[in-house]
Short mmCIF file of N, CA and C in Angstrom, two decimals:
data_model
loop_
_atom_site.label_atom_id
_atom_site.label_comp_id
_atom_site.label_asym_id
_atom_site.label_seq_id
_atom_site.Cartn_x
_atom_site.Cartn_y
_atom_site.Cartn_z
N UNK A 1 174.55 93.21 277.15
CA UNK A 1 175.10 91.91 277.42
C UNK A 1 174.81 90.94 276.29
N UNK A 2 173.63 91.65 275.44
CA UNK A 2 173.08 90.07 274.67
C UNK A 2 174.25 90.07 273.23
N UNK A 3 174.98 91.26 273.33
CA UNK A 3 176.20 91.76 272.16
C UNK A 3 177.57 91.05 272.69
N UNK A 4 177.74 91.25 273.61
CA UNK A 4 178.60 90.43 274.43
C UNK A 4 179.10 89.42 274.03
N UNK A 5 177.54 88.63 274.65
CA UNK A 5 177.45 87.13 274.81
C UNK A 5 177.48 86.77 273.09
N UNK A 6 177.34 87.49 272.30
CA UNK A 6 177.16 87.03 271.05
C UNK A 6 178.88 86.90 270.59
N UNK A 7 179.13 88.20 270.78
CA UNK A 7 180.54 87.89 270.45
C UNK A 7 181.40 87.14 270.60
N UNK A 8 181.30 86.82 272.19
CA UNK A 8 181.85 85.88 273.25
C UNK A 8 181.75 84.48 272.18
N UNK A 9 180.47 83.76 272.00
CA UNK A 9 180.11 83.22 271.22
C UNK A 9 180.63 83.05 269.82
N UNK A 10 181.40 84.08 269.18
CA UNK A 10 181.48 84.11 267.90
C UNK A 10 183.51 84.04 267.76
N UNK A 11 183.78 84.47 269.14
CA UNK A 11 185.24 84.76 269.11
C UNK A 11 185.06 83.03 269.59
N UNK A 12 184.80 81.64 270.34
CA UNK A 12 184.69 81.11 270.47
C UNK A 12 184.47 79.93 269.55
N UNK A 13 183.66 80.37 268.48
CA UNK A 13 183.69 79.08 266.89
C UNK A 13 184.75 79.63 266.32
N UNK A 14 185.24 80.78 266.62
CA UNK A 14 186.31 80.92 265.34
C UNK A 14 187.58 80.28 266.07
N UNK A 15 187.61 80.17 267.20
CA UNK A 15 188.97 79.42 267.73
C UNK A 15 188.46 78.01 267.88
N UNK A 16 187.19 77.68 267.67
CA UNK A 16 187.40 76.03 267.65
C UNK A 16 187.45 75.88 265.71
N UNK A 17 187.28 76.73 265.35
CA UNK A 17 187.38 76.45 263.96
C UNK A 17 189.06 76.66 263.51
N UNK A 18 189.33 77.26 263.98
CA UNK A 18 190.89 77.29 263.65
C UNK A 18 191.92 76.03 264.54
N UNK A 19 191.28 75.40 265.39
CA UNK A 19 191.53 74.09 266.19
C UNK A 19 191.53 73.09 264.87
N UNK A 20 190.01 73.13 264.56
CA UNK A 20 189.43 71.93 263.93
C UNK A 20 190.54 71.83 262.68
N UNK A 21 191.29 73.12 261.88
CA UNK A 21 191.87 73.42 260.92
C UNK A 21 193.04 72.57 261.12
N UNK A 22 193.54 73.11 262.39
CA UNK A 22 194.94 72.34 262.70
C UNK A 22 195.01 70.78 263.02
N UNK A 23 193.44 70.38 263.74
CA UNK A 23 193.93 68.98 263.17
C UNK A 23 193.61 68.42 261.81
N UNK A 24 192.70 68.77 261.15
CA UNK A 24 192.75 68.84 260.07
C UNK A 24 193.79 68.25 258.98
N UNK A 25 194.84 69.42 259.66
CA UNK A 25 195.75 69.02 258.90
C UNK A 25 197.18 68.29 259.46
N UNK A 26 197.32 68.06 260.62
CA UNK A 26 197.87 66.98 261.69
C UNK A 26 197.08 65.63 260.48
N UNK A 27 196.37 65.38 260.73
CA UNK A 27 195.82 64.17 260.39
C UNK A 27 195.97 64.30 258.52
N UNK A 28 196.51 63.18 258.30
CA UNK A 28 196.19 62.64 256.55
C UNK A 28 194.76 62.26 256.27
N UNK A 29 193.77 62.13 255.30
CA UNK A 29 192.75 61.82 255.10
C UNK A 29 192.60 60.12 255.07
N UNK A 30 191.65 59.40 255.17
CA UNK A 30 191.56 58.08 255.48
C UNK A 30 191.63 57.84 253.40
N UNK A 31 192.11 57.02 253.37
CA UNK A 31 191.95 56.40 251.97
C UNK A 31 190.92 55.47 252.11
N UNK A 32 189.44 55.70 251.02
CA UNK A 32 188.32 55.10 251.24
C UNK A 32 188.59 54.64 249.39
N UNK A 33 189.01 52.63 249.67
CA UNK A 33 188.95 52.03 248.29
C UNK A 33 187.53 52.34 247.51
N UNK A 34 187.91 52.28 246.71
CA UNK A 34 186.99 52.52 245.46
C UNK A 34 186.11 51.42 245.03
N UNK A 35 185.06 51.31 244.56
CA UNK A 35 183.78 50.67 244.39
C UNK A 35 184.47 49.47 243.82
N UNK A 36 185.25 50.00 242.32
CA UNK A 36 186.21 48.89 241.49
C UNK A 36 187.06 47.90 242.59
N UNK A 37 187.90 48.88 243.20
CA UNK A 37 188.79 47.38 243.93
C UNK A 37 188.04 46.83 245.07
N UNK A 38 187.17 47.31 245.74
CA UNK A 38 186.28 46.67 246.73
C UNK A 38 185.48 45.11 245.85
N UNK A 39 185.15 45.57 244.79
CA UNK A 39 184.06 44.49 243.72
C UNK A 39 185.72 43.59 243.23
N UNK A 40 186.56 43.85 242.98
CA UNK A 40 187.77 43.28 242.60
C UNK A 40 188.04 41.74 243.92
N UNK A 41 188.42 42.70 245.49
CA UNK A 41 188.88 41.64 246.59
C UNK A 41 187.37 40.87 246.47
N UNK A 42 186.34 41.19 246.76
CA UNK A 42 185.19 40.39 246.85
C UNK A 42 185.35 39.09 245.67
N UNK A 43 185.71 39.69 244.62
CA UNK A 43 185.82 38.56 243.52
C UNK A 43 187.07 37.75 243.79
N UNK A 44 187.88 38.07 244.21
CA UNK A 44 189.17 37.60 244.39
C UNK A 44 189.05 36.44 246.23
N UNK A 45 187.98 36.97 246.96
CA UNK A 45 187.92 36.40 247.60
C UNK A 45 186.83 34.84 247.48
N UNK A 46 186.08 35.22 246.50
CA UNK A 46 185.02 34.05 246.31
C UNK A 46 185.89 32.90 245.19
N UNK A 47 186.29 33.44 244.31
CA UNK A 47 187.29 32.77 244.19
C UNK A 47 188.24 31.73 244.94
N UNK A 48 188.99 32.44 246.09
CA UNK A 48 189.67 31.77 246.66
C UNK A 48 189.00 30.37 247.55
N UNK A 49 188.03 31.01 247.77
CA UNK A 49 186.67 30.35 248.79
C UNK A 49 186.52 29.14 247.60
N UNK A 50 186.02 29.26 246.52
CA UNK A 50 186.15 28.08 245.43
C UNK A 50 186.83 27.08 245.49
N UNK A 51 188.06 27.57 245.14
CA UNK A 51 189.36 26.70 245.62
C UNK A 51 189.43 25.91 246.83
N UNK A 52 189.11 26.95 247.61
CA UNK A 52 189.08 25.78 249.33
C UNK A 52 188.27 25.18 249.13
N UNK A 53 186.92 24.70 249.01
CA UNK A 53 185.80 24.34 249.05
C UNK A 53 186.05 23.19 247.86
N UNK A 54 186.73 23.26 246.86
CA UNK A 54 187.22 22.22 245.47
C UNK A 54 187.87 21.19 246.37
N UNK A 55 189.20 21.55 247.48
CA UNK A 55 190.28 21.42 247.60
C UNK A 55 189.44 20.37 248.76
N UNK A 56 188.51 21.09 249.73
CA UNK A 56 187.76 20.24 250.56
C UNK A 56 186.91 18.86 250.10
N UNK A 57 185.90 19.31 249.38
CA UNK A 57 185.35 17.95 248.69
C UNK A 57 186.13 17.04 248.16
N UNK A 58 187.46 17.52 247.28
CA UNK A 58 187.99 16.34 246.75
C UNK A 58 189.30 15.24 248.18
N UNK A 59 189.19 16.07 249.16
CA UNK A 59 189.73 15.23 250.37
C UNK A 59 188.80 14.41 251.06
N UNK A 60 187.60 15.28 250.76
CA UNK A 60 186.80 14.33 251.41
C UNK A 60 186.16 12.90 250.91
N UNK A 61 186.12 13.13 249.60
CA UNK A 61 185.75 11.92 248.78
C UNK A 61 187.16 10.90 248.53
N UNK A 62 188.44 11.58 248.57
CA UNK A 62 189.43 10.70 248.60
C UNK A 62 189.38 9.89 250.17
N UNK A 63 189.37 10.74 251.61
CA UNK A 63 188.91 9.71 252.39
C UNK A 63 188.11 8.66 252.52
N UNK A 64 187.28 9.19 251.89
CA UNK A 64 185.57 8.22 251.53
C UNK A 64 186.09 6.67 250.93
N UNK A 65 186.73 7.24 250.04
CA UNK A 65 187.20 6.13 249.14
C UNK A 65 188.03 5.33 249.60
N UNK A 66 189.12 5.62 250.68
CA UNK A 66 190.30 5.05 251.22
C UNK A 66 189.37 4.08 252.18
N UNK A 67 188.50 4.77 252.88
CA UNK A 67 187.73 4.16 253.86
C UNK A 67 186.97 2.85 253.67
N UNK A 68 186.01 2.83 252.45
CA UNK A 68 185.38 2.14 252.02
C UNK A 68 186.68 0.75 251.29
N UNK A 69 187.44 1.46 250.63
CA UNK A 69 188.37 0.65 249.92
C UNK A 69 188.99 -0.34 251.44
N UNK A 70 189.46 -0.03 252.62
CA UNK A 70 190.04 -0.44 253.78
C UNK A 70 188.87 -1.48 253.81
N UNK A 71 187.79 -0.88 254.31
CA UNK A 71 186.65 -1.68 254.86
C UNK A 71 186.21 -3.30 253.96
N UNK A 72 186.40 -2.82 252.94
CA UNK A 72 186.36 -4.34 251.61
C UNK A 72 187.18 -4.85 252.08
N UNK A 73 188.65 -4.25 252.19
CA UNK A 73 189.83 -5.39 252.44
C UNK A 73 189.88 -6.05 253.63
N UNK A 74 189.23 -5.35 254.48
CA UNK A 74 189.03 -5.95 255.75
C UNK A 74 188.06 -6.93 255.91
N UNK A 75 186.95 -6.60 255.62
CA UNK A 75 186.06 -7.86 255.15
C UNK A 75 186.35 -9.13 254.24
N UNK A 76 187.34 -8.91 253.16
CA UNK A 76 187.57 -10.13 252.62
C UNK A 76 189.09 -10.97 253.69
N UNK A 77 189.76 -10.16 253.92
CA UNK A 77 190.77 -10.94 254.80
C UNK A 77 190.25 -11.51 255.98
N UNK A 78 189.48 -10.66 256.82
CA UNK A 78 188.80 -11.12 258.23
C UNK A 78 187.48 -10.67 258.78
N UNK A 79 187.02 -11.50 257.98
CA UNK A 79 186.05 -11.21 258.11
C UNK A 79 185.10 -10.77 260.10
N UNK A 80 185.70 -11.63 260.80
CA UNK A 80 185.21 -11.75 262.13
C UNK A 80 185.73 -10.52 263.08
N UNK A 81 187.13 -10.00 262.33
CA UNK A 81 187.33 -8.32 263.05
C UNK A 81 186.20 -7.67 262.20
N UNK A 82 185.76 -7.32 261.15
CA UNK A 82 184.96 -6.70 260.32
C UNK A 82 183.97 -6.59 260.90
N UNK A 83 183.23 -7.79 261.46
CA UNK A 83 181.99 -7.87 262.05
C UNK A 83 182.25 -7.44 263.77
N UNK A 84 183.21 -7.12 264.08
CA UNK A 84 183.50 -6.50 265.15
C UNK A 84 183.80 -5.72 265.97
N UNK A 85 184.42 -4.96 264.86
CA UNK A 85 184.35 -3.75 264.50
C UNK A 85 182.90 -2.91 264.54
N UNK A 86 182.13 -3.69 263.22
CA UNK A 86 180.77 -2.87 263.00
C UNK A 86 179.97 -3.31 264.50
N UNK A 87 180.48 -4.43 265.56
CA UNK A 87 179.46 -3.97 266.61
C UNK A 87 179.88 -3.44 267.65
N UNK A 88 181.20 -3.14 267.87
CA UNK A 88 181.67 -2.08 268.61
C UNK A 88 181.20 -1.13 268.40
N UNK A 89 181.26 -0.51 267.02
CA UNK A 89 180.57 0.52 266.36
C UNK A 89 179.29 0.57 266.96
N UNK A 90 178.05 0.22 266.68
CA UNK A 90 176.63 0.21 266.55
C UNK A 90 176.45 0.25 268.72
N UNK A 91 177.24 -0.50 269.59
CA UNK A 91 177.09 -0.43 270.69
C UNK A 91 177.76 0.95 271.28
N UNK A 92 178.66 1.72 270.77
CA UNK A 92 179.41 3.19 271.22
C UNK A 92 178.25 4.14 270.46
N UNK A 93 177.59 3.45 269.58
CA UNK A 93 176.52 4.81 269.34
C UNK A 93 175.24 4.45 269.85
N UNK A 94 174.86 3.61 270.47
CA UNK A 94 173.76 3.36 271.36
C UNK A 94 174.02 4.05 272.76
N UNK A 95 175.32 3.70 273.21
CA UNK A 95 175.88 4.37 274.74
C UNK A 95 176.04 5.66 274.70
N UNK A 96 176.20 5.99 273.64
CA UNK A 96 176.81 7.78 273.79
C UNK A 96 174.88 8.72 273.01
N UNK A 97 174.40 7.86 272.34
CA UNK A 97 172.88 8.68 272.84
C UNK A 97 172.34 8.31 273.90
N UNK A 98 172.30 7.07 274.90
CA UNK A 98 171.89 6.80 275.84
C UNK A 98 172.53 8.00 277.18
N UNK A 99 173.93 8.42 276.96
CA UNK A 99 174.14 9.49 277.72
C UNK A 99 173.36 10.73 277.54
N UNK A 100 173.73 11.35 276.68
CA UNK A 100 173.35 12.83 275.53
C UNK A 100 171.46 12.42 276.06
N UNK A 101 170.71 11.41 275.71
CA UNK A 101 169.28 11.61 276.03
C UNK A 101 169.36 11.69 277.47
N UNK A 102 169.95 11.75 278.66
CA UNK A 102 169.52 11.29 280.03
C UNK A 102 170.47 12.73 280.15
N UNK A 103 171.52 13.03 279.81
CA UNK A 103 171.57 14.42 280.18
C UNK A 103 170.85 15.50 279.52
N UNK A 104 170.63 15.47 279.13
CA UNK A 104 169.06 16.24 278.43
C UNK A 104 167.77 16.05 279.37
N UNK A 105 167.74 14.65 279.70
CA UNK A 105 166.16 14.86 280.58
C UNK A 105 166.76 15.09 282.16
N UNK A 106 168.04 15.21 282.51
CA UNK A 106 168.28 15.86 283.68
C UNK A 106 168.36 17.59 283.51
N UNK A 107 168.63 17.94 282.83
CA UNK A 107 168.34 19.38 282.44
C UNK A 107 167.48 19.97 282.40
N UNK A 108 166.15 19.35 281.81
CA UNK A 108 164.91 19.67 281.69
C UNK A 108 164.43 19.59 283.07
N UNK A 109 164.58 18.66 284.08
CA UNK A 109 163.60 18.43 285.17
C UNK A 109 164.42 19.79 286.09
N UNK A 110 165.58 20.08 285.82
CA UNK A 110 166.37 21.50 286.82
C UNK A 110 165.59 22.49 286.46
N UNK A 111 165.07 22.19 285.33
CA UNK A 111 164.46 24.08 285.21
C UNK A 111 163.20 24.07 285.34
#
């Protein structure tokens, strides 16, 4: 039996090996890019990342500027919206941490 079982065994890899053959070749091989164009998109992508990041700061400093530039003109024409503005301002950021801290210390006392 132990001749058998061996054979049994041996007629058994050779038909999963002749399986494995056929998909084998059913299937195309995966195309695995190469070290070069992998180091190529990486460069091509930091790059691009540059650009956005150029493209970002200089919007953001052009807002900056529009903002500040508004805010002068507003102060020299009217002055009394200007100053009313800045305390609308200064009272919406007192109220909105006065929320944000008290829902925070209701959170803490639940757990």
């Amino acid at each position: 039996m132990n001749r058998s079982d061996e054979q049994a065994q041996r007629e058994m890899l050779e038909r999963l090996n002749q399986q494995m053959k056929v998909l084998d070749e059913a299937y195309e091989p995966v195309n695995i890019p190469s070290l070069a164009s992998l180091e190529a998109q990486a460069k091509d992508r930091r790059q691009s990342r540059r650009r956005a990041d150029r493209l970002e700061m200089f919007l953001f400093w052009l807002v900056g500027i529009m903002l500040l530039t508004l805010g002068a003109l507003l102060i020299r024409s009217s002055p009394a919206v200007y100053l009313g503005i800045q305390v609308v301002s200064v009272v919406a950021a007192i109220a909105v941490t006065l929320m944000l801290v008290s829902k925070r210390g209701k959170e803490t006392t639940h757990e």
